[in-house]
Short mmCIF file of C-alpha atoms in Angstrom, two decimals:
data_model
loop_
_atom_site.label_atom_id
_atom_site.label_comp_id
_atom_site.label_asym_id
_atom_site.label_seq_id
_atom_site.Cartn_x
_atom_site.Cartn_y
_atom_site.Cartn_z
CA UNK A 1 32.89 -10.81 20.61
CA UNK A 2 30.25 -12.90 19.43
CA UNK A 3 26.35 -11.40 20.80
CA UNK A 4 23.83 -14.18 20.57
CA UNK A 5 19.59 -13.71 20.62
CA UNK A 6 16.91 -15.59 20.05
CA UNK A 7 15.46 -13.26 17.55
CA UNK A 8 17.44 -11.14 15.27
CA UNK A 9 15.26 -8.94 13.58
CA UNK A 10 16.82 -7.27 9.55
CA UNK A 11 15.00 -4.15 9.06
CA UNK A 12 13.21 -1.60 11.32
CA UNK A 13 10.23 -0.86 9.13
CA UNK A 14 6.88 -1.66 10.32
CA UNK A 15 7.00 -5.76 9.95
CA UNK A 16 10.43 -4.92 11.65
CA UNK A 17 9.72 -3.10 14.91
CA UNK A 18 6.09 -4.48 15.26
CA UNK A 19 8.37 -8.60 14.99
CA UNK A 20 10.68 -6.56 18.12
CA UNK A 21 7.71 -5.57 20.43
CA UNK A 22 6.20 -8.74 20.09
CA UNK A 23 9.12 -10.61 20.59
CA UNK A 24 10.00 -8.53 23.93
CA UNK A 25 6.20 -9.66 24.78
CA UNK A 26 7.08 -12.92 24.83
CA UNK A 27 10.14 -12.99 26.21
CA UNK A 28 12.78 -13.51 23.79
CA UNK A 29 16.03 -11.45 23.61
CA UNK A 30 15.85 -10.02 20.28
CA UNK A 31 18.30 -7.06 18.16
CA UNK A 32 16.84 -5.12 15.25
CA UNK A 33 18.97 -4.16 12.74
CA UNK A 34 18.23 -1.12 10.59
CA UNK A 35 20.45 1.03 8.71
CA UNK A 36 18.50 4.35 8.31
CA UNK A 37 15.25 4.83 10.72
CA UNK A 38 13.18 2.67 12.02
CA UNK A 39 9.52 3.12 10.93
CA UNK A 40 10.85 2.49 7.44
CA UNK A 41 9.58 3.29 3.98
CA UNK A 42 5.96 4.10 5.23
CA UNK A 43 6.80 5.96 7.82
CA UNK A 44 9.47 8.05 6.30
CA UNK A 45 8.96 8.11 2.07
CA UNK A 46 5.74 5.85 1.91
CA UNK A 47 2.30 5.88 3.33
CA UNK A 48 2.45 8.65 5.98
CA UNK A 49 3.97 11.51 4.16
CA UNK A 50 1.84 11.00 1.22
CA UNK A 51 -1.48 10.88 2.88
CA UNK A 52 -0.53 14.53 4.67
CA UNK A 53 0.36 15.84 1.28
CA UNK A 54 -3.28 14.06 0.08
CA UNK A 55 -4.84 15.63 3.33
CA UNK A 56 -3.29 19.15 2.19
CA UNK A 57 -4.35 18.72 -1.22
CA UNK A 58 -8.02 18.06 -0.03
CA UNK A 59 -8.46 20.85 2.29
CA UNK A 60 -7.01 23.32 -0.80
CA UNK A 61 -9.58 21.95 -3.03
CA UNK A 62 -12.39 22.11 -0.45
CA UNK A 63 -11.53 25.73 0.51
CA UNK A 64 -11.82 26.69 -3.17
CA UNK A 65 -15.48 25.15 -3.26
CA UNK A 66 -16.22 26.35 -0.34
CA UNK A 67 -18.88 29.07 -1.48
CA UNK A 68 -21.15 25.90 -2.75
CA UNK A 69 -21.89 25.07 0.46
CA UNK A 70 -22.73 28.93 1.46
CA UNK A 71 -19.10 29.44 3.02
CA UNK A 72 -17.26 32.56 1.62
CA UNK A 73 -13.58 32.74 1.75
CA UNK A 74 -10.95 35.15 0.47
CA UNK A 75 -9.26 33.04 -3.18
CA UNK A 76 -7.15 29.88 -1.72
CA UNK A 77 -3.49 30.12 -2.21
CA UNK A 78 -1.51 27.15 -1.47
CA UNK A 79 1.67 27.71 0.47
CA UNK A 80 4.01 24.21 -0.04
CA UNK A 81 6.28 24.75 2.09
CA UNK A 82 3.46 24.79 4.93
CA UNK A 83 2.28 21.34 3.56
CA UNK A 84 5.72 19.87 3.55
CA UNK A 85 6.15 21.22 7.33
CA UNK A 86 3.08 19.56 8.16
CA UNK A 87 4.25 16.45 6.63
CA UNK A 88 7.12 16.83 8.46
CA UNK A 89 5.77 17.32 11.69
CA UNK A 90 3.56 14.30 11.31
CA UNK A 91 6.55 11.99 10.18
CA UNK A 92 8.80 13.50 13.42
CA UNK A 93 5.89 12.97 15.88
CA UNK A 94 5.38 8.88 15.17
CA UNK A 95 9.40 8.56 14.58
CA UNK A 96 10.20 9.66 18.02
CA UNK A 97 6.66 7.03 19.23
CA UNK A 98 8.20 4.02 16.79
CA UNK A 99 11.00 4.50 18.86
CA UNK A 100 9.90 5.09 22.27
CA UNK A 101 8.42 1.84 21.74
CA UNK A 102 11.60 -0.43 20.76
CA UNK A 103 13.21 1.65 23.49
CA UNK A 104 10.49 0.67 26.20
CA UNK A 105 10.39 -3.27 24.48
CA UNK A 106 14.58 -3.37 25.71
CA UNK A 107 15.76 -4.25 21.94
CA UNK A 108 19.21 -4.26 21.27
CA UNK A 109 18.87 -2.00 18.20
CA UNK A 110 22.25 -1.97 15.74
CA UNK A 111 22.37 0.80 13.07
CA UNK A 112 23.71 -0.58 9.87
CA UNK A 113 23.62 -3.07 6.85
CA UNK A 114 23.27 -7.27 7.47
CA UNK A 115 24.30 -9.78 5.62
CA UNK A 116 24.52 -13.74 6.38
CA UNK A 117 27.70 -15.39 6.41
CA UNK A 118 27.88 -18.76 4.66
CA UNK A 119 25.72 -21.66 5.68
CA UNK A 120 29.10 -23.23 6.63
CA UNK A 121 28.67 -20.86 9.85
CA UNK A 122 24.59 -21.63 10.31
CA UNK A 123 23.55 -24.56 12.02
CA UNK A 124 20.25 -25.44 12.74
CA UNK A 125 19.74 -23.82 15.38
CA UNK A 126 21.69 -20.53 15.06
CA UNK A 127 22.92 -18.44 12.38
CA UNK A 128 25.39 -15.86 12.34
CA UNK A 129 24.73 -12.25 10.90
CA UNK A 130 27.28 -9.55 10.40
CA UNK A 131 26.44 -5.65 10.72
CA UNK A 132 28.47 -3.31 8.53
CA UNK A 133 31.29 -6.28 8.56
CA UNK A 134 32.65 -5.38 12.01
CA UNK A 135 30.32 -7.13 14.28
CA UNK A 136 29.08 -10.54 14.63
CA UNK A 137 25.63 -11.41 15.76
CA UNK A 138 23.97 -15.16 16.55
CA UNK A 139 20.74 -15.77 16.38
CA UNK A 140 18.42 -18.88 17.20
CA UNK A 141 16.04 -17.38 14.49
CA UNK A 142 16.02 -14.63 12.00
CA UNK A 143 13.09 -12.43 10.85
CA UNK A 144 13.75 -11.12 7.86
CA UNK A 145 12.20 -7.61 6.88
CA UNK A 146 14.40 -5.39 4.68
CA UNK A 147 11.10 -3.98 2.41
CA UNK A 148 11.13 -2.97 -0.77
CA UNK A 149 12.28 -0.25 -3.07
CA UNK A 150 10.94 2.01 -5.94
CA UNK A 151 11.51 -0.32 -9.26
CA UNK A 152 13.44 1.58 -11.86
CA UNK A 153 12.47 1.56 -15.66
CA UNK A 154 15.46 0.66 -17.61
CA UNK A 155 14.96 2.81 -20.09
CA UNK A 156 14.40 6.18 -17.62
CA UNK A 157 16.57 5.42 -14.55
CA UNK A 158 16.07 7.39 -11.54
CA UNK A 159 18.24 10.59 -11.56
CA UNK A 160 16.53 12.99 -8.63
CA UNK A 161 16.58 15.56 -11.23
CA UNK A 162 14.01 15.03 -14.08
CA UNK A 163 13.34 11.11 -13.63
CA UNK A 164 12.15 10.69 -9.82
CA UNK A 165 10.73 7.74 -7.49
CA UNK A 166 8.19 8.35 -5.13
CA UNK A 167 10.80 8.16 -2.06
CA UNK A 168 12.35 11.97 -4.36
CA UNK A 169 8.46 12.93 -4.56
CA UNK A 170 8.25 13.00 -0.87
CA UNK A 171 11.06 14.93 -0.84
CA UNK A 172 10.46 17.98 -2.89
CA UNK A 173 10.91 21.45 -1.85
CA UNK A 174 8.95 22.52 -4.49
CA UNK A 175 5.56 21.27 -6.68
CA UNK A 176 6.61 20.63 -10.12
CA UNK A 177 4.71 22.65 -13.01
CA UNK A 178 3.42 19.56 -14.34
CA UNK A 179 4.04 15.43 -13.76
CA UNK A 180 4.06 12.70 -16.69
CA UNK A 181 3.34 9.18 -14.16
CA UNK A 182 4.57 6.54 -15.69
CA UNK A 183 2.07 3.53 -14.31
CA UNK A 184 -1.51 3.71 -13.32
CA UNK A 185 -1.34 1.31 -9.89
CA UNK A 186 -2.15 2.82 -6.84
CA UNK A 187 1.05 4.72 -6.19
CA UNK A 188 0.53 6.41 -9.62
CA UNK A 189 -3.24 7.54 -9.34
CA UNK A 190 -2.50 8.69 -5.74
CA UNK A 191 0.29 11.47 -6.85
CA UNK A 192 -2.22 11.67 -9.99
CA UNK A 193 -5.04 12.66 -7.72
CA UNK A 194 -2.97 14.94 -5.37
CA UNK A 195 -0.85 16.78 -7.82
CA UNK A 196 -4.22 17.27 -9.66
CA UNK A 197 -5.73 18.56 -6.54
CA UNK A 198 -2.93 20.93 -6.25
CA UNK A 199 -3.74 22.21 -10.09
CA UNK A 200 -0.61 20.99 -11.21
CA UNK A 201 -1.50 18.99 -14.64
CA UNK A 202 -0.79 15.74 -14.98
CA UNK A 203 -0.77 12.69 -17.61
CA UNK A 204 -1.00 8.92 -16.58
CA UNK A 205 0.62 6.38 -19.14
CA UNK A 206 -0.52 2.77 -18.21
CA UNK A 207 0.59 0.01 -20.10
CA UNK A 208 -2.31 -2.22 -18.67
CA UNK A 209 -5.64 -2.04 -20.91
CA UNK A 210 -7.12 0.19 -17.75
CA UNK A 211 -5.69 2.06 -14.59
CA UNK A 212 -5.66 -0.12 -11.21
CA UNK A 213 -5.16 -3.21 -12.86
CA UNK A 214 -5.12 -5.54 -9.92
CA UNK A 215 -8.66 -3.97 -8.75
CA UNK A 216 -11.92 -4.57 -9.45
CA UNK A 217 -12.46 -3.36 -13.12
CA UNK A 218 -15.98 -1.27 -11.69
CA UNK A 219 -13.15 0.33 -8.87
CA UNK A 220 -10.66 0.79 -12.36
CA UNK A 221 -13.43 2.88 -13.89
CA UNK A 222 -14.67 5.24 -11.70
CA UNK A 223 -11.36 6.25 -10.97
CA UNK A 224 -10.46 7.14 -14.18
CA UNK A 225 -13.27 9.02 -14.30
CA UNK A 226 -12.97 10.86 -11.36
CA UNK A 227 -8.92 11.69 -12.17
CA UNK A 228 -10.24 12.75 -16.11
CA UNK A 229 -12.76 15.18 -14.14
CA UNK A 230 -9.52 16.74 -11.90
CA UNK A 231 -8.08 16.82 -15.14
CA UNK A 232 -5.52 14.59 -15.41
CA UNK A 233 -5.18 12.57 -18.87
CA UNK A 234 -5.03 9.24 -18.69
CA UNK A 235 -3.51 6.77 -21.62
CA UNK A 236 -3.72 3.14 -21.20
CA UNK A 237 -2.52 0.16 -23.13
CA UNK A 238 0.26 1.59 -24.21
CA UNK A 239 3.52 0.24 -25.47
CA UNK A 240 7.17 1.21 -25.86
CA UNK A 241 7.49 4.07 -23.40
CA UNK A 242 10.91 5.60 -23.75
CA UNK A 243 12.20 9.03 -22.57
CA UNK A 244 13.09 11.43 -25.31
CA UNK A 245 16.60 13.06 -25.65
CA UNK A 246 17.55 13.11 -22.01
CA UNK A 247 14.41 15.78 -21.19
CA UNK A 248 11.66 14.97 -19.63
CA UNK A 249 9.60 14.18 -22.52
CA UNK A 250 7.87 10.76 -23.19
CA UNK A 251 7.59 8.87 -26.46
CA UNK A 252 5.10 6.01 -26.85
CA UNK A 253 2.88 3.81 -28.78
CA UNK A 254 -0.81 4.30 -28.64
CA UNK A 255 -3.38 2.53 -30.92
CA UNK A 256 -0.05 1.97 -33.21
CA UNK A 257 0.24 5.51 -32.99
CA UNK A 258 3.27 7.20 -31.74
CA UNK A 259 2.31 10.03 -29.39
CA UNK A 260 4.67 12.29 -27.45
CA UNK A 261 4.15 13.97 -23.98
CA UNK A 262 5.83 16.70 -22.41
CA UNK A 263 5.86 17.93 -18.71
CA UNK A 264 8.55 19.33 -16.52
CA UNK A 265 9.09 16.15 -14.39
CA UNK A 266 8.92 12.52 -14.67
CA UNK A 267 7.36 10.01 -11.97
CA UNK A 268 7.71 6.47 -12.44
CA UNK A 269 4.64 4.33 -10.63
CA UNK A 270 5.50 0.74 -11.73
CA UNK A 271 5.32 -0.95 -8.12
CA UNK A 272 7.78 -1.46 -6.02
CA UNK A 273 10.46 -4.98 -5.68
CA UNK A 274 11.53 -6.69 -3.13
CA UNK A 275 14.74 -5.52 -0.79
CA UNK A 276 16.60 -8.69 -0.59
CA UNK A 277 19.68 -8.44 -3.56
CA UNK A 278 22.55 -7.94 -0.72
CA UNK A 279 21.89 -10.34 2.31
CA UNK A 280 23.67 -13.41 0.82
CA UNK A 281 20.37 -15.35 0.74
CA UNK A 282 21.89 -17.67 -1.49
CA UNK A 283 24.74 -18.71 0.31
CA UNK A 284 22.41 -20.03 3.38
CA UNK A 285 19.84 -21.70 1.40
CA UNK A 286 16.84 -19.30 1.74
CA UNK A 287 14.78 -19.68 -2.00
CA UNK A 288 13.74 -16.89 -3.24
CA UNK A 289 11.09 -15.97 -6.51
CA UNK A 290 13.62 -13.10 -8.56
CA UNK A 291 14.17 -11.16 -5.06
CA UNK A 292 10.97 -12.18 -3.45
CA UNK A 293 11.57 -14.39 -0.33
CA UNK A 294 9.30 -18.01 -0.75
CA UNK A 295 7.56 -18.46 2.88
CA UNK A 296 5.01 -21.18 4.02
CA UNK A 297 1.99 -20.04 6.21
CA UNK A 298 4.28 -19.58 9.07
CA UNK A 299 6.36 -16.94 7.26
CA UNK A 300 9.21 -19.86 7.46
CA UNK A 301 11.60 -19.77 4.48
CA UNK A 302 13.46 -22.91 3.42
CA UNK A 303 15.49 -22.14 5.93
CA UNK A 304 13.35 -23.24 8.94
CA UNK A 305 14.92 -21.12 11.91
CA UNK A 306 14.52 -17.84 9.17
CA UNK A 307 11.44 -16.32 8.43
CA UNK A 308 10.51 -13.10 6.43
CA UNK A 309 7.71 -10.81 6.44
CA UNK A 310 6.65 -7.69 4.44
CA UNK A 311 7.72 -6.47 1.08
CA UNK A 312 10.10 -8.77 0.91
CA UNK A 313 7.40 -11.68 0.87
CA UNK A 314 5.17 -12.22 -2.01
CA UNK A 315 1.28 -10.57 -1.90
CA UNK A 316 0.36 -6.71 -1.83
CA UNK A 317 2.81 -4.38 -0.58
CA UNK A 318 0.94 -3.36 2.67
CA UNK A 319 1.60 -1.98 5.71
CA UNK A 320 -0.78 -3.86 7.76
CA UNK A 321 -0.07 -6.96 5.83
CA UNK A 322 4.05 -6.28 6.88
CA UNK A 323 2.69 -5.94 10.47
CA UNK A 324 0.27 -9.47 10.99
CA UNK A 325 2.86 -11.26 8.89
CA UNK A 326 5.60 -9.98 11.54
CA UNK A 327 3.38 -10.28 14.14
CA UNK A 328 2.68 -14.64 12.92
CA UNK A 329 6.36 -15.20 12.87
CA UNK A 330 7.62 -14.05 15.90
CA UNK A 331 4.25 -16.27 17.84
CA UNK A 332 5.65 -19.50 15.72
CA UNK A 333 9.18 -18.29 17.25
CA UNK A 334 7.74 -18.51 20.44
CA UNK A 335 5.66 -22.24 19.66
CA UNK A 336 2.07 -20.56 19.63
CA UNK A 337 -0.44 -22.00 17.38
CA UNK A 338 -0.72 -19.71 14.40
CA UNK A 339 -2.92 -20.03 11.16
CA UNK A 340 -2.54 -18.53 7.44
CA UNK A 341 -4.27 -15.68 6.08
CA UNK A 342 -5.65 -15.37 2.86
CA UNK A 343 -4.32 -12.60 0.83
CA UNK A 344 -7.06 -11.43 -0.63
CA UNK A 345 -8.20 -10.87 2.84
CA UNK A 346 -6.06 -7.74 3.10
CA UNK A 347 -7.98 -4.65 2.92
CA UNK A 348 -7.04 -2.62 0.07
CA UNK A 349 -6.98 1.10 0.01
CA UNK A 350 -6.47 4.03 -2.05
CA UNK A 351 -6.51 7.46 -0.43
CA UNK A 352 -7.38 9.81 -3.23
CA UNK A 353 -10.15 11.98 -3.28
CA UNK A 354 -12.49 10.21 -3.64
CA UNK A 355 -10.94 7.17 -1.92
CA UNK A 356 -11.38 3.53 -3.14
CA UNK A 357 -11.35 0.41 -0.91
CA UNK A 358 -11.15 -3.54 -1.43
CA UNK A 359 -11.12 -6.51 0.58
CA UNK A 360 -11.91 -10.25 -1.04
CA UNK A 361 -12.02 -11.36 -4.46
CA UNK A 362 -12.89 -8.75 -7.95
CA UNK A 363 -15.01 -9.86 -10.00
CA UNK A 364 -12.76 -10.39 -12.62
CA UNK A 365 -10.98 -13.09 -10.45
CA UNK A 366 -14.17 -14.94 -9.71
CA UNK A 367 -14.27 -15.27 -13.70
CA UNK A 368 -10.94 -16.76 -13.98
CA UNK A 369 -11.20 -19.10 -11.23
CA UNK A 370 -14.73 -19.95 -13.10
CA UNK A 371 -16.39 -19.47 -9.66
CA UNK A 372 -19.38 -18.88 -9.24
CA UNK A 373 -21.35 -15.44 -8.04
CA UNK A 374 -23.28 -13.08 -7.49
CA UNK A 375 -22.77 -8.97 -7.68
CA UNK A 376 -25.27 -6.24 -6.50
CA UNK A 377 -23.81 -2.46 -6.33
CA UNK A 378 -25.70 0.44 -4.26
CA UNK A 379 -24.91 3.69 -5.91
CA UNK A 380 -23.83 6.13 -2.84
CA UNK A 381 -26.63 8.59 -5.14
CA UNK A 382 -29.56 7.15 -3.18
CA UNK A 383 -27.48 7.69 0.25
CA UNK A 384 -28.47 10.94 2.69
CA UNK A 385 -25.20 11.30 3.59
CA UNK A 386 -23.30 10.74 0.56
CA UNK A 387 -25.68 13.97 -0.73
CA UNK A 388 -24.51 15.77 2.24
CA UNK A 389 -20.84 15.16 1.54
CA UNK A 390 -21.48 15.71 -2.17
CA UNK A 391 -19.58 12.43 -3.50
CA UNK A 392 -20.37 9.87 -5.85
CA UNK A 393 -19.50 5.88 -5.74
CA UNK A 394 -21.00 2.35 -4.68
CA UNK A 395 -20.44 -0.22 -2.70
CA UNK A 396 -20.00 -3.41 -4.97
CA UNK A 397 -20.79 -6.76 -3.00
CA UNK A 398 -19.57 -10.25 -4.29
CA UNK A 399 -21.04 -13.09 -2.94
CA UNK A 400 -21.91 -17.20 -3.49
CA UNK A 401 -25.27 -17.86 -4.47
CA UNK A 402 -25.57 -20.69 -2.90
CA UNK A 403 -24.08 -20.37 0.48
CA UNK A 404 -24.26 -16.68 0.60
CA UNK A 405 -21.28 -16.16 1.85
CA UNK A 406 -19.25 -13.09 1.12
CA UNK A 407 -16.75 -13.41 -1.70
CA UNK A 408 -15.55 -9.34 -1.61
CA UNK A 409 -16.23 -5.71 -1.21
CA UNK A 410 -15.34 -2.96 -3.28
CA UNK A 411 -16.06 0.60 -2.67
CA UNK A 412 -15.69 4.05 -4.08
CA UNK A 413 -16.67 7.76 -2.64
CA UNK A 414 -15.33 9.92 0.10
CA UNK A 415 -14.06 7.85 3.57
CA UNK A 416 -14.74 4.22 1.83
CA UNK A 417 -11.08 3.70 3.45
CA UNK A 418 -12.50 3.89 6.70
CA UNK A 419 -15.51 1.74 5.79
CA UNK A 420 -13.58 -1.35 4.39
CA UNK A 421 -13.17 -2.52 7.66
CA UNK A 422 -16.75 -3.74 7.74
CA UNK A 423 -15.70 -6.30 4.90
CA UNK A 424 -12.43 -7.20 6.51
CA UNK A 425 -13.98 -8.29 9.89
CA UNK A 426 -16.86 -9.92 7.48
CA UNK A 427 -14.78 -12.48 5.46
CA UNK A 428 -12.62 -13.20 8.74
CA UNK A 429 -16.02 -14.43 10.21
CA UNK A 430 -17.25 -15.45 7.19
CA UNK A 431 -20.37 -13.65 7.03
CA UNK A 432 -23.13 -14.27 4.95
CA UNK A 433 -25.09 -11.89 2.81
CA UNK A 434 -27.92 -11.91 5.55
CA UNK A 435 -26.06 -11.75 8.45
CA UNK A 436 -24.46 -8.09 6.58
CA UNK A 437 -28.07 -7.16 6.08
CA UNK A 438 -29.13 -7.55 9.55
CA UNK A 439 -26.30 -5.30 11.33
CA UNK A 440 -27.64 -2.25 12.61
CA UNK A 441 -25.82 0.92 11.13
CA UNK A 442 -25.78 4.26 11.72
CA UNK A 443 -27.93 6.69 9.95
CA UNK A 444 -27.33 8.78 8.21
CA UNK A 445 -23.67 7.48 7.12
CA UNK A 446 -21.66 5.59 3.92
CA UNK A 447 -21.50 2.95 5.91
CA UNK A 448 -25.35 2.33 5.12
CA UNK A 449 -24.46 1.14 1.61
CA UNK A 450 -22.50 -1.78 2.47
CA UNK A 451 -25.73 -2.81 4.34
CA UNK A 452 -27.96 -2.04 1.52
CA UNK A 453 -26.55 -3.58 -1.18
CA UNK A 454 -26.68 -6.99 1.06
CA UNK A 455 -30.66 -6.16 1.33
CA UNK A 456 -30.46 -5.96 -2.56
CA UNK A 457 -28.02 -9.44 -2.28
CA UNK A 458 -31.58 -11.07 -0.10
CA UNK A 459 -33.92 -9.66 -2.22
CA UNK A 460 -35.09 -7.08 0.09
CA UNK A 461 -33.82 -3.59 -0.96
CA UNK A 462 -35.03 -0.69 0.97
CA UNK A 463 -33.67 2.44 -0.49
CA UNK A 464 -33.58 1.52 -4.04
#
């Protein structure tokens, strides 16, 4: 027996359940197909559990400094398998709300893999979907949102034994004795900064001229710095990385140098591709960029009754990017008016200590695109608060010279990830440079930078 919906919904991650609610919102009688968990990989392997074990890793470094600040404590030990229950706990505690919520939003919820059956079977108006090749579903629309996965190296294929993704990071009943990372984006510097934190030692080999290479080179920097001063070593624009013999050892060129490195485990960091290899895209006409699904700014594929949001879309791999895109199809679904987004829009964060946050254009974009601007940086040295906290950074403001407008914001230092929000809200306004200058923030906080360096942007700096 045939079921038919107007939404079916591939994948239960976040663009995946948050595409379900929505959908119930409006009314349309929608199924989610997932074939784990819903919540998905940042939920379960992703952004969740690695921000507790970031948390943990904090709090063990800030009890062991804790006699700076006139607090005495017996030596800090660090008991793992209290951090992974924590993680644990976390994860269980927004499982069980993720799916409360498709419960409460009446889903029909099918555990299992999709696939689309040939285009001879899709019409215009429906297509038909099979789950785990037993069961038939039709739907008016699709939403695709199957995520993404941890991209193997050829040469040093995952084995959960020496060679390990992420998802096996998370996973770990035990820290290492030491990490090699292979790549220096932000899932690389964040185990970098953690395992650091947890005095495990730790080398970063980037094949990019400089770590974070989609960031703002001034963001690229001071983290590098600030993971050299944990400890970690950090080798960029290298070449030929290979592992050695089957052991966890790393071979590679350096300055036409061949250098070897040799730590207990291997993690490799190189991003993360698109989940999209088994739905039988092809067969129904949905174009795709390698595995990377080709949407307009409706999230419609070529296929106009399927759409696709989240890692399996092109732009950063982001939760809350998964989420609005999910969030923009199911509306068009429904025939409200919906506009794009600009990607560069997307807040940007990276929760090591200290954090790093983006949201606009870098600098170094600007200077492709031969646009031009203006930069002024506060250093957080000349904020109270930043003194208080005892971290160093800036907020790094990018804007026109002639309209003023803001272009992007880029900051570094302790809670900048809660702070980026100012510069999200400000480009989706479009906010000048004066109008930034003029808010009222509280004092004494890191949030005052943001607002100073637009008083440096109008020529009328206060604390510097």
């Amino acid at each position: 027996m045939i079921k038919s919906y107007d939404l079916i919904i591939l994948g239960g991650g976040i663009a995946g359940y948050t595409a379900a609610i929505r959908a119930s919102q409006l009314g349309l009688r929608a199924a989610l197909i997932e074939k784990d968990r819903v919540g998905g990989t940042c939920l379960h392997k992703g952004c969740i559990p690695t921000k507790a074990f970031l948390k943990s890793a904090e709090v063990f470094q800030q009890v062991k400094n804790a006699g700076h600040f006139g607090v005495q404590t017996a030596a800090a030990a660090l008991q793992f398998s209290k951090v992974r229950e924590r993680k644990d706990e976390i994860v269980q505690k927004l499982y069980q709300g993720v799916q409360s919520l498709v419960k409460q939003a009446k889903v029909d919820s099918f555990t299992g893999t999709a696939t689309f059956v040939s285009n001879e079977s899709t019409t215009e108006h429906h297509t038909v979907i099979k789950v785990n090749d037993d069961q038939t579903l039709e739907g008016k629309h699709i939403v695709i949102a199957t995520g993404s996965r941890s991209r193997e190296l050829s040469t040093m294929p995952f084995n959960n034994d020496l060679v390990l993704s992420s998802d096996n990071m998370v996973e770990l009943r035990e820290l290492p004795q030491s990490v090699t990372i292979v790549g220096g984006g932000v899932i690389g510097v964040e185990w970098a900064a953690m395992l650091a934190d947890f005095d495990i030692p730790v080398t970063i080999i980037e094949p990019m001229d400089r770590l974070l290479p989609a960031e703002d080179e001034s963001i690229s920097k001071a983290m590098q710095t600030s993971l050299e001063a944990k400890g970690v070593t950090c080798w960029t624009s290298v070449k030929d990385i290979e592992r050695s013999n089957d052991s966890a050892a790393i071979r590679f060129i350096h300055n036409e140098e061949e250098r070897l490195v040799e730590n207990e485990k291997i993690l490799v960091a190189i991003g993360r591709e698109a989940h999209t290899s088994d739905l039988n895209l092809d067969a129904i006409g949905v174009e795709r960029d390698g595995n990377v699904i080709l949407i307009n700014d409706q999230q419609q594929t070529t296929v106009p009754n399927i759409y696709a949001a989240g890692d399996c879309t092109s732009g950063p791999q982001l939760a809350h990017k998964a989420a609005w895109q999910a969030k923009t199809a199911v509306e068009h679904i429904a025939g409200l008016q919906v506009e794009g987004y600009a990607l560069s829009d997307i807040p940007r964060c990276i929760y090591t200590t200290p954090q790093a946050a983006s949201v606009g254009l870098t600098q170094q974009q600007l200077e492709r695109k031969q646009r031009p601007f203006e930069a002024k940086t506060y250093p957080l040295q000349f904020n109270g608060k930043a003194l208080i906290e005892e971290t160093t950074g800036f907020a790094k403001l990018l804007y026109d010279p002639e309209t003023n407008d803001l272009l992007g914001l880029h900051l570094f230092g302790d809670h900048v990830t809660e702070m980026i929000g100012i510069g999200a809200m400000s480009l989706y306004v479009n906010a000048s440079t004066e109008e930034l200058a003029e808010v009222i923030l509280p004092h004494p906080t890191l949030s005052e930078t943001i607002n100073e360096a637009a008083k440096m942007a109008i020529g009328s700096p206060l604390h510097i």
